[in-house]
mmCIF file with all atom_site columns, C-alpha atoms in Angstrom:
data_model
loop_
_atom_site.group_PDB
_atom_site.id
_atom_site.type_symbol
_atom_site.label_atom_id
_atom_site.label_alt_id
_atom_site.label_comp_id
_atom_site.label_asym_id
_atom_site.label_entity_id
_atom_site.label_seq_id
_atom_site.pdbx_PDB_ins_code
_atom_site.Cartn_x
_atom_site.Cartn_y
_atom_site.Cartn_z
_atom_site.occupancy
_atom_site.B_iso_or_equiv
_atom_site.pdbx_formal_charge
_atom_site.auth_seq_id
_atom_site.auth_comp_id
_atom_site.auth_asym_id
_atom_site.auth_atom_id
_atom_site.pdbx_PDB_model_num
ATOM 1   C CA . MET A 1 1   ? -18.273 24.794  7.375   1.00 56.00 ? 1   MET A CA 1
ATOM 2   C CA . SER A 1 2   ? -18.268 20.988  7.758   1.00 78.00 ? 2   SER A CA 1
ATOM 3   C CA . ASP A 1 3   ? -17.235 19.336  11.006  1.00 89.00 ? 3   ASP A CA 1
ATOM 4   C CA . GLU A 1 4   ? -14.107 17.980  9.348   1.00 91.00 ? 4   GLU A CA 1
ATOM 5   C CA . ARG A 1 5   ? -13.050 21.348  7.936   1.00 91.00 ? 5   ARG A CA 1
ATOM 6   C CA . ALA A 1 6   ? -13.675 22.913  11.347  1.00 93.00 ? 6   ALA A CA 1
ATOM 7   C CA . ASP A 1 7   ? -11.547 20.212  12.995  1.00 94.00 ? 7   ASP A CA 1
ATOM 8   C CA . VAL A 1 8   ? -8.767  20.806  10.477  1.00 93.00 ? 8   VAL A CA 1
ATOM 9   C CA . ALA A 1 9   ? -8.852  24.555  11.169  1.00 93.00 ? 9   ALA A CA 1
ATOM 10  C CA . LEU A 1 10  ? -8.822  23.956  14.932  1.00 95.00 ? 10  LEU A CA 1
ATOM 11  C CA . THR A 1 11  ? -5.980  21.451  14.604  1.00 93.00 ? 11  THR A CA 1
ATOM 12  C CA . CYS A 1 12  ? -3.929  24.024  12.678  1.00 93.00 ? 12  CYS A CA 1
ATOM 13  C CA . GLU A 1 13  ? -4.319  26.233  15.751  1.00 93.00 ? 13  GLU A CA 1
ATOM 14  C CA . GLY A 1 14  ? -3.011  23.423  17.979  1.00 92.00 ? 14  GLY A CA 1
ATOM 15  C CA . ASP A 1 15  ? -6.310  21.953  19.229  1.00 93.00 ? 15  ASP A CA 1
ATOM 16  C CA . GLU A 1 16  ? -5.460  18.359  20.189  1.00 94.00 ? 16  GLU A CA 1
ATOM 17  C CA . ARG A 1 17  ? -9.103  17.350  20.681  1.00 95.00 ? 17  ARG A CA 1
ATOM 18  C CA . ALA A 1 18  ? -9.931  18.395  17.125  1.00 95.00 ? 18  ALA A CA 1
ATOM 19  C CA . PHE A 1 19  ? -7.003  16.318  15.877  1.00 95.00 ? 19  PHE A CA 1
ATOM 20  C CA . GLU A 1 20  ? -8.225  13.376  17.943  1.00 95.00 ? 20  GLU A CA 1
ATOM 21  C CA . ARG A 1 21  ? -11.595 13.612  16.175  1.00 95.00 ? 21  ARG A CA 1
ATOM 22  C CA . LEU A 1 22  ? -9.804  13.594  12.808  1.00 96.00 ? 22  LEU A CA 1
ATOM 23  C CA . TYR A 1 23  ? -7.760  10.624  13.966  1.00 96.00 ? 23  TYR A CA 1
ATOM 24  C CA . ARG A 1 24  ? -10.832 8.637   15.011  1.00 96.00 ? 24  ARG A CA 1
ATOM 25  C CA . ARG A 1 25  ? -12.572 9.467   11.742  1.00 95.00 ? 25  ARG A CA 1
ATOM 26  C CA . HIS A 1 26  ? -9.696  8.192   9.573   1.00 96.00 ? 26  HIS A CA 1
ATOM 27  C CA . VAL A 1 27  ? -7.599  5.697   11.552  1.00 96.00 ? 27  VAL A CA 1
ATOM 28  C CA . SER A 1 28  ? -9.274  2.482   10.368  1.00 94.00 ? 28  SER A CA 1
ATOM 29  C CA . ARG A 1 29  ? -8.994  3.420   6.689   1.00 94.00 ? 29  ARG A CA 1
ATOM 30  C CA . ILE A 1 30  ? -5.340  4.481   7.058   1.00 95.00 ? 30  ILE A CA 1
ATOM 31  C CA . HIS A 1 31  ? -4.525  1.345   9.076   1.00 94.00 ? 31  HIS A CA 1
ATOM 32  C CA . GLY A 1 32  ? -6.029  -0.809  6.312   1.00 91.00 ? 32  GLY A CA 1
ATOM 33  C CA . LEU A 1 33  ? -4.108  1.044   3.618   1.00 92.00 ? 33  LEU A CA 1
ATOM 34  C CA . VAL A 1 34  ? -0.822  0.667   5.511   1.00 92.00 ? 34  VAL A CA 1
ATOM 35  C CA . ARG A 1 35  ? -1.476  -3.040  6.156   1.00 90.00 ? 35  ARG A CA 1
ATOM 36  C CA . ARG A 1 36  ? -2.210  -3.682  2.472   1.00 87.00 ? 36  ARG A CA 1
ATOM 37  C CA . MET A 1 37  ? 0.856   -1.771  1.284   1.00 87.00 ? 37  MET A CA 1
ATOM 38  C CA . ALA A 1 38  ? 3.420   -2.820  3.880   1.00 83.00 ? 38  ALA A CA 1
ATOM 39  C CA . GLY A 1 39  ? 2.074   -6.179  4.963   1.00 78.00 ? 39  GLY A CA 1
ATOM 40  C CA . SER A 1 40  ? 1.687   -6.993  8.629   1.00 75.00 ? 40  SER A CA 1
ATOM 41  C CA . GLU A 1 41  ? 5.211   -5.811  9.366   1.00 73.00 ? 41  GLU A CA 1
ATOM 42  C CA . ALA A 1 42  ? 5.202   -2.623  11.475  1.00 83.00 ? 42  ALA A CA 1
ATOM 43  C CA . VAL A 1 43  ? 1.603   -1.754  10.520  1.00 90.00 ? 43  VAL A CA 1
ATOM 44  C CA . ASP A 1 44  ? 0.732   -0.185  13.881  1.00 91.00 ? 44  ASP A CA 1
ATOM 45  C CA . GLU A 1 45  ? 3.969   1.788   14.023  1.00 92.00 ? 45  GLU A CA 1
ATOM 46  C CA . LEU A 1 46  ? 3.533   3.060   10.470  1.00 93.00 ? 46  LEU A CA 1
ATOM 47  C CA . THR A 1 47  ? -0.096  4.018   11.082  1.00 94.00 ? 47  THR A CA 1
ATOM 48  C CA . GLN A 1 48  ? 0.993   5.981   14.130  1.00 94.00 ? 48  GLN A CA 1
ATOM 49  C CA . ASP A 1 49  ? 3.752   7.608   12.088  1.00 94.00 ? 49  ASP A CA 1
ATOM 50  C CA . VAL A 1 50  ? 1.186   8.734   9.492   1.00 95.00 ? 50  VAL A CA 1
ATOM 51  C CA . PHE A 1 51  ? -0.788  10.592  12.144  1.00 95.00 ? 51  PHE A CA 1
ATOM 52  C CA . VAL A 1 52  ? 2.327   12.044  13.778  1.00 94.00 ? 52  VAL A CA 1
ATOM 53  C CA . ARG A 1 53  ? 3.373   13.325  10.359  1.00 95.00 ? 53  ARG A CA 1
ATOM 54  C CA . ALA A 1 54  ? -0.155  14.647  9.760   1.00 95.00 ? 54  ALA A CA 1
ATOM 55  C CA . TRP A 1 55  ? -0.003  16.583  13.058  1.00 95.00 ? 55  TRP A CA 1
ATOM 56  C CA . GLU A 1 56  ? 3.373   18.028  12.075  1.00 94.00 ? 56  GLU A CA 1
ATOM 57  C CA . LYS A 1 57  ? 2.352   18.871  8.494   1.00 93.00 ? 57  LYS A CA 1
ATOM 58  C CA . ILE A 1 58  ? -1.311  19.843  8.871   1.00 93.00 ? 58  ILE A CA 1
ATOM 59  C CA . HIS A 1 59  ? -0.404  23.471  8.275   1.00 92.00 ? 59  HIS A CA 1
ATOM 60  C CA . THR A 1 60  ? 0.534   22.441  4.700   1.00 92.00 ? 60  THR A CA 1
ATOM 61  C CA . PHE A 1 61  ? -3.010  21.197  4.011   1.00 91.00 ? 61  PHE A CA 1
ATOM 62  C CA . ARG A 1 62  ? -4.488  23.826  1.697   1.00 87.00 ? 62  ARG A CA 1
ATOM 63  C CA . GLY A 1 63  ? -8.057  22.528  1.593   1.00 85.00 ? 63  GLY A CA 1
ATOM 64  C CA . GLU A 1 64  ? -8.041  22.027  -2.188  1.00 86.00 ? 64  GLU A CA 1
ATOM 65  C CA . SER A 1 65  ? -9.100  18.417  -1.621  1.00 87.00 ? 65  SER A CA 1
ATOM 66  C CA . GLN A 1 66  ? -10.764 16.497  1.172   1.00 92.00 ? 66  GLN A CA 1
ATOM 67  C CA . PHE A 1 67  ? -8.654  16.029  4.293   1.00 94.00 ? 67  PHE A CA 1
ATOM 68  C CA . GLY A 1 68  ? -9.008  12.239  3.872   1.00 93.00 ? 68  GLY A CA 1
ATOM 69  C CA . THR A 1 69  ? -7.495  12.450  0.388   1.00 92.00 ? 69  THR A CA 1
ATOM 70  C CA . TRP A 1 70  ? -4.559  14.479  1.703   1.00 94.00 ? 70  TRP A CA 1
ATOM 71  C CA . LEU A 1 71  ? -4.069  12.017  4.572   1.00 95.00 ? 71  LEU A CA 1
ATOM 72  C CA . HIS A 1 72  ? -4.239  9.054   2.162   1.00 94.00 ? 72  HIS A CA 1
ATOM 73  C CA . ARG A 1 73  ? -1.499  10.548  -0.008  1.00 92.00 ? 73  ARG A CA 1
ATOM 74  C CA . LEU A 1 74  ? 0.582   11.278  3.110   1.00 94.00 ? 74  LEU A CA 1
ATOM 75  C CA . ALA A 1 75  ? 0.204   7.624   4.171   1.00 94.00 ? 75  ALA A CA 1
ATOM 76  C CA . VAL A 1 76  ? 1.182   6.272   0.746   1.00 92.00 ? 76  VAL A CA 1
ATOM 77  C CA . ASN A 1 77  ? 4.274   8.482   0.674   1.00 91.00 ? 77  ASN A CA 1
ATOM 78  C CA . LEU A 1 78  ? 5.268   7.501   4.212   1.00 92.00 ? 78  LEU A CA 1
ATOM 79  C CA . VAL A 1 79  ? 4.925   3.765   3.519   1.00 90.00 ? 79  VAL A CA 1
ATOM 80  C CA . LEU A 1 80  ? 6.937   4.069   0.320   1.00 88.00 ? 80  LEU A CA 1
ATOM 81  C CA . GLU A 1 81  ? 9.622   6.016   2.181   1.00 86.00 ? 81  GLU A CA 1
ATOM 82  C CA . TYR A 1 82  ? 9.676   3.376   4.927   1.00 86.00 ? 82  TYR A CA 1
ATOM 83  C CA . GLN A 1 83  ? 10.022  0.590   2.393   1.00 81.00 ? 83  GLN A CA 1
ATOM 84  C CA . ARG A 1 84  ? 12.876  2.342   0.604   1.00 79.00 ? 84  ARG A CA 1
ATOM 85  C CA . VAL A 1 85  ? 14.783  2.981   3.834   1.00 76.00 ? 85  VAL A CA 1
ATOM 86  C CA . HIS A 1 86  ? 14.067  -0.314  5.598   1.00 70.00 ? 86  HIS A CA 1
ATOM 87  C CA . ALA A 1 87  ? 13.983  -2.754  2.695   1.00 64.00 ? 87  ALA A CA 1
ATOM 88  C CA . ARG A 1 88  ? 15.645  -6.007  3.664   1.00 50.00 ? 88  ARG A CA 1
ATOM 89  C CA . ARG A 1 89  ? 17.006  -6.434  0.173   1.00 45.00 ? 89  ARG A CA 1
ATOM 90  C CA . GLN A 1 90  ? 16.495  -4.977  -3.249  1.00 45.00 ? 90  GLN A CA 1
ATOM 91  C CA . ARG A 1 91  ? 14.521  -7.066  -5.684  1.00 49.00 ? 91  ARG A CA 1
ATOM 92  C CA . HIS A 1 92  ? 15.538  -7.022  -9.336  1.00 47.00 ? 92  HIS A CA 1
ATOM 93  C CA . GLU A 1 93  ? 14.279  -8.930  -12.366 1.00 42.00 ? 93  GLU A CA 1
ATOM 94  C CA . ALA A 1 94  ? 16.233  -12.062 -11.422 1.00 44.00 ? 94  ALA A CA 1
ATOM 95  C CA . ASP A 1 95  ? 14.939  -11.988 -7.842  1.00 54.00 ? 95  ASP A CA 1
ATOM 96  C CA . ASP A 1 96  ? 11.362  -11.610 -9.057  1.00 54.00 ? 96  ASP A CA 1
ATOM 97  C CA . GLU A 1 97  ? 11.775  -14.687 -11.247 1.00 56.00 ? 97  GLU A CA 1
ATOM 98  C CA . GLN A 1 98  ? 12.951  -16.669 -8.206  1.00 60.00 ? 98  GLN A CA 1
ATOM 99  C CA . ALA A 1 99  ? 9.932   -15.417 -6.247  1.00 57.00 ? 99  ALA A CA 1
ATOM 100 C CA . VAL A 1 100 ? 7.591   -16.661 -8.984  1.00 55.00 ? 100 VAL A CA 1
ATOM 101 C CA . ASP A 1 101 ? 9.254   -20.076 -8.858  1.00 57.00 ? 101 ASP A CA 1
ATOM 102 C CA . GLY A 1 102 ? 8.886   -20.176 -5.061  1.00 56.00 ? 102 GLY A CA 1
ATOM 103 C CA . ALA A 1 103 ? 5.255   -19.076 -5.007  1.00 54.00 ? 103 ALA A CA 1
ATOM 104 C CA . VAL A 1 104 ? 3.735   -22.512 -5.450  1.00 49.00 ? 104 VAL A CA 1
ATOM 105 C CA . ALA A 1 105 ? 0.258   -22.556 -3.981  1.00 47.00 ? 105 ALA A CA 1
ATOM 106 C CA . ALA A 1 106 ? -0.332  -24.553 -0.849  1.00 47.00 ? 106 ALA A CA 1
ATOM 107 C CA . PRO A 1 107 ? -2.926  -27.259 -1.328  1.00 47.00 ? 107 PRO A CA 1
ATOM 108 C CA . GLN A 1 108 ? -6.427  -26.045 -0.534  1.00 49.00 ? 108 GLN A CA 1
ATOM 109 C CA . ILE A 1 109 ? -7.961  -27.649 2.528   1.00 46.00 ? 109 ILE A CA 1
ATOM 110 C CA . ALA A 1 110 ? -11.702 -28.218 2.387   1.00 42.00 ? 110 ALA A CA 1
ATOM 111 C CA . GLY A 1 111 ? -13.609 -25.679 4.458   1.00 34.00 ? 111 GLY A CA 1
ATOM 112 C CA . PHE A 1 112 ? -10.958 -22.978 4.336   1.00 39.00 ? 112 PHE A CA 1
ATOM 113 C CA . GLY A 1 113 ? -11.392 -19.865 2.242   1.00 44.00 ? 113 GLY A CA 1
ATOM 114 C CA . ILE A 1 114 ? -8.757  -18.134 0.220   1.00 54.00 ? 114 ILE A CA 1
ATOM 115 C CA . ASP A 1 115 ? -6.790  -15.602 2.231   1.00 73.00 ? 115 ASP A CA 1
ATOM 116 C CA . PHE A 1 116 ? -6.171  -12.867 -0.302  1.00 77.00 ? 116 PHE A CA 1
ATOM 117 C CA . GLU A 1 117 ? -4.368  -10.540 2.121   1.00 77.00 ? 117 GLU A CA 1
ATOM 118 C CA . ALA A 1 118 ? -1.905  -13.275 3.061   1.00 79.00 ? 118 ALA A CA 1
ATOM 119 C CA . ALA A 1 119 ? -1.268  -13.877 -0.637  1.00 81.00 ? 119 ALA A CA 1
ATOM 120 C CA . VAL A 1 120 ? -0.614  -10.157 -1.195  1.00 83.00 ? 120 VAL A CA 1
ATOM 121 C CA . GLU A 1 121 ? 1.816   -10.116 1.751   1.00 82.00 ? 121 GLU A CA 1
ATOM 122 C CA . ARG A 1 122 ? 3.839   -12.874 0.051   1.00 84.00 ? 122 ARG A CA 1
ATOM 123 C CA . LEU A 1 123 ? 4.451   -10.783 -3.047  1.00 87.00 ? 123 LEU A CA 1
ATOM 124 C CA . PRO A 1 124 ? 7.957   -9.410  -3.567  1.00 88.00 ? 124 PRO A CA 1
ATOM 125 C CA . GLU A 1 125 ? 8.118   -5.830  -2.282  1.00 84.00 ? 125 GLU A CA 1
ATOM 126 C CA . GLY A 1 126 ? 8.202   -4.111  -5.684  1.00 87.00 ? 126 GLY A CA 1
ATOM 127 C CA . ALA A 1 127 ? 5.356   -6.181  -7.078  1.00 89.00 ? 127 ALA A CA 1
ATOM 128 C CA . ARG A 1 128 ? 3.271   -5.613  -3.913  1.00 89.00 ? 128 ARG A CA 1
ATOM 129 C CA . GLN A 1 129 ? 3.813   -1.847  -4.052  1.00 87.00 ? 129 GLN A CA 1
ATOM 130 C CA . VAL A 1 130 ? 2.737   -1.607  -7.681  1.00 90.00 ? 130 VAL A CA 1
ATOM 131 C CA . PHE A 1 131 ? -0.208  -3.976  -7.197  1.00 90.00 ? 131 PHE A CA 1
ATOM 132 C CA . MET A 1 132 ? -1.513  -2.034  -4.192  1.00 88.00 ? 132 MET A CA 1
ATOM 133 C CA . LEU A 1 133 ? -1.076  1.374   -5.783  1.00 89.00 ? 133 LEU A CA 1
ATOM 134 C CA . HIS A 1 134 ? -2.487  0.407   -9.191  1.00 89.00 ? 134 HIS A CA 1
ATOM 135 C CA . ASP A 1 135 ? -5.104  -2.284  -8.629  1.00 87.00 ? 135 ASP A CA 1
ATOM 136 C CA . VAL A 1 136 ? -6.246  -1.441  -5.110  1.00 84.00 ? 136 VAL A CA 1
ATOM 137 C CA . GLU A 1 137 ? -5.744  2.318   -4.798  1.00 84.00 ? 137 GLU A CA 1
ATOM 138 C CA . GLY A 1 138 ? -6.428  3.158   -8.451  1.00 84.00 ? 138 GLY A CA 1
ATOM 139 C CA . TYR A 1 139 ? -3.283  5.066   -9.401  1.00 87.00 ? 139 TYR A CA 1
ATOM 140 C CA . LYS A 1 140 ? -2.279  5.130   -13.085 1.00 89.00 ? 140 LYS A CA 1
ATOM 141 C CA . HIS A 1 141 ? 1.032   3.544   -14.124 1.00 89.00 ? 141 HIS A CA 1
ATOM 142 C CA . ARG A 1 142 ? 2.674   6.947   -14.638 1.00 88.00 ? 142 ARG A CA 1
ATOM 143 C CA . GLU A 1 143 ? 1.599   7.966   -11.096 1.00 87.00 ? 143 GLU A CA 1
ATOM 144 C CA . VAL A 1 144 ? 2.857   4.681   -9.632  1.00 87.00 ? 144 VAL A CA 1
ATOM 145 C CA . ALA A 1 145 ? 6.143   5.165   -11.477 1.00 87.00 ? 145 ALA A CA 1
ATOM 146 C CA . ALA A 1 146 ? 6.569   8.654   -10.033 1.00 85.00 ? 146 ALA A CA 1
ATOM 147 C CA . LEU A 1 147 ? 5.689   7.549   -6.498  1.00 84.00 ? 147 LEU A CA 1
ATOM 148 C CA . VAL A 1 148 ? 7.933   4.493   -6.456  1.00 84.00 ? 148 VAL A CA 1
ATOM 149 C CA . GLY A 1 149 ? 10.779  5.881   -8.572  1.00 85.00 ? 149 GLY A CA 1
ATOM 150 C CA . ILE A 1 150 ? 10.545  3.451   -11.504 1.00 89.00 ? 150 ILE A CA 1
ATOM 151 C CA . THR A 1 151 ? 9.512   3.688   -15.160 1.00 90.00 ? 151 THR A CA 1
ATOM 152 C CA . SER A 1 152 ? 5.952   3.114   -16.369 1.00 87.00 ? 152 SER A CA 1
ATOM 153 C CA . GLY A 1 153 ? 7.169   0.004   -18.183 1.00 90.00 ? 153 GLY A CA 1
ATOM 154 C CA . THR A 1 154 ? 8.616   -1.400  -14.974 1.00 90.00 ? 154 THR A CA 1
ATOM 155 C CA . SER A 1 155 ? 5.344   -0.619  -13.224 1.00 88.00 ? 155 SER A CA 1
ATOM 156 C CA . LYS A 1 156 ? 3.444   -2.604  -15.863 1.00 91.00 ? 156 LYS A CA 1
ATOM 157 C CA . GLY A 1 157 ? 5.898   -5.476  -15.597 1.00 91.00 ? 157 GLY A CA 1
ATOM 158 C CA . GLN A 1 158 ? 5.706   -5.555  -11.800 1.00 90.00 ? 158 GLN A CA 1
ATOM 159 C CA . LEU A 1 159 ? 1.898   -5.494  -11.952 1.00 91.00 ? 159 LEU A CA 1
ATOM 160 C CA . HIS A 1 160 ? 1.871   -8.411  -14.379 1.00 92.00 ? 160 HIS A CA 1
ATOM 161 C CA . ARG A 1 161 ? 4.288   -10.314 -12.131 1.00 90.00 ? 161 ARG A CA 1
ATOM 162 C CA . ALA A 1 162 ? 2.149   -9.603  -9.056  1.00 89.00 ? 162 ALA A CA 1
ATOM 163 C CA . ARG A 1 163 ? -1.014  -10.806 -10.773 1.00 89.00 ? 163 ARG A CA 1
ATOM 164 C CA . MET A 1 164 ? 0.688   -13.985 -11.962 1.00 88.00 ? 164 MET A CA 1
ATOM 165 C CA . ILE A 1 165 ? 2.029   -14.776 -8.490  1.00 88.00 ? 165 ILE A CA 1
ATOM 166 C CA . LEU A 1 166 ? -1.385  -14.124 -6.940  1.00 85.00 ? 166 LEU A CA 1
ATOM 167 C CA . ARG A 1 167 ? -3.140  -16.340 -9.489  1.00 84.00 ? 167 ARG A CA 1
ATOM 168 C CA . GLN A 1 168 ? -0.682  -19.127 -8.843  1.00 84.00 ? 168 GLN A CA 1
ATOM 169 C CA . HIS A 1 169 ? -0.843  -18.762 -5.060  1.00 80.00 ? 169 HIS A CA 1
ATOM 170 C CA . LEU A 1 170 ? -4.626  -18.615 -5.011  1.00 78.00 ? 170 LEU A CA 1
ATOM 171 C CA . GLY A 1 171 ? -4.929  -21.648 -7.262  1.00 73.00 ? 171 GLY A CA 1
ATOM 172 C CA . ALA A 1 172 ? -6.558  -19.837 -10.180 1.00 62.00 ? 172 ALA A CA 1
ATOM 173 C CA . GLY A 1 173 ? -3.904  -20.905 -12.671 1.00 55.00 ? 173 GLY A CA 1
ATOM 174 C CA . PRO A 1 174 ? -2.369  -18.656 -15.282 1.00 53.00 ? 174 PRO A CA 1
ATOM 175 C CA . ALA A 1 175 ? -4.322  -15.885 -16.924 1.00 50.00 ? 175 ALA A CA 1
ATOM 176 C CA . PRO A 1 176 ? -5.809  -16.516 -20.358 1.00 51.00 ? 176 PRO A CA 1
ATOM 177 C CA . GLY A 1 177 ? -3.190  -15.933 -23.042 1.00 49.00 ? 177 GLY A CA 1
ATOM 178 C CA . THR A 1 178 ? -0.222  -16.433 -20.683 1.00 48.00 ? 178 THR A CA 1
ATOM 179 C CA . ARG A 1 179 ? 1.939   -19.443 -20.131 1.00 48.00 ? 179 ARG A CA 1
ATOM 180 C CA . SER A 1 180 ? 1.849   -21.505 -16.973 1.00 44.00 ? 180 SER A CA 1
ATOM 181 C CA . LEU A 1 181 ? 4.547   -20.827 -14.401 1.00 44.00 ? 181 LEU A CA 1
ATOM 182 C CA . GLU A 1 182 ? 4.818   -24.521 -13.591 1.00 46.00 ? 182 GLU A CA 1
ATOM 183 C CA . PRO A 1 183 ? 6.871   -26.910 -15.726 1.00 44.00 ? 183 PRO A CA 1
ATOM 184 C CA . ARG A 1 184 ? 4.902   -28.795 -18.351 1.00 44.00 ? 184 ARG A CA 1
ATOM 185 C CA . LYS A 1 185 ? 4.261   -32.440 -17.697 1.00 47.00 ? 185 LYS A CA 1
ATOM 186 C CA . PRO A 1 186 ? 5.386   -34.854 -20.436 1.00 45.00 ? 186 PRO A CA 1
#
């Protein structure tokens, strides 16, 4: 039996030290996932909540996958739940269009690199969720749709919107075959 499987079994029996070893093994990856999905807002609190939930639900882990995979899914679900409950406002098609208009890239200063994570944090919530789940975490559109509670078509639209906003913010311009988001000059 692997060390991780042994720690999971011991944790199911209430062994806090075994759970601490699991925590140390996975905390940086879960923290990064939460930060990418939720932005910098409440990242430490949400990461802690993932592990509290894992402690409470570890008895539901059946061992059909790796513990890290189970924990990853738990984290994704918790962040999505948090975003649904604590969303500042709902974004709809019209709001997304306003976000695209307001996402004009700041001028690049010589010597400074592109801060991709800051650009992702600026995405509207729906677009950020879909972008993180699809492009970063590798979920298919039908899986993203089921997780977030939208249609596959909406997932594809949100992903396109997210990519366009990121391109504009990062100064890469529009994607080939798409129109510019900035007004044409005469």
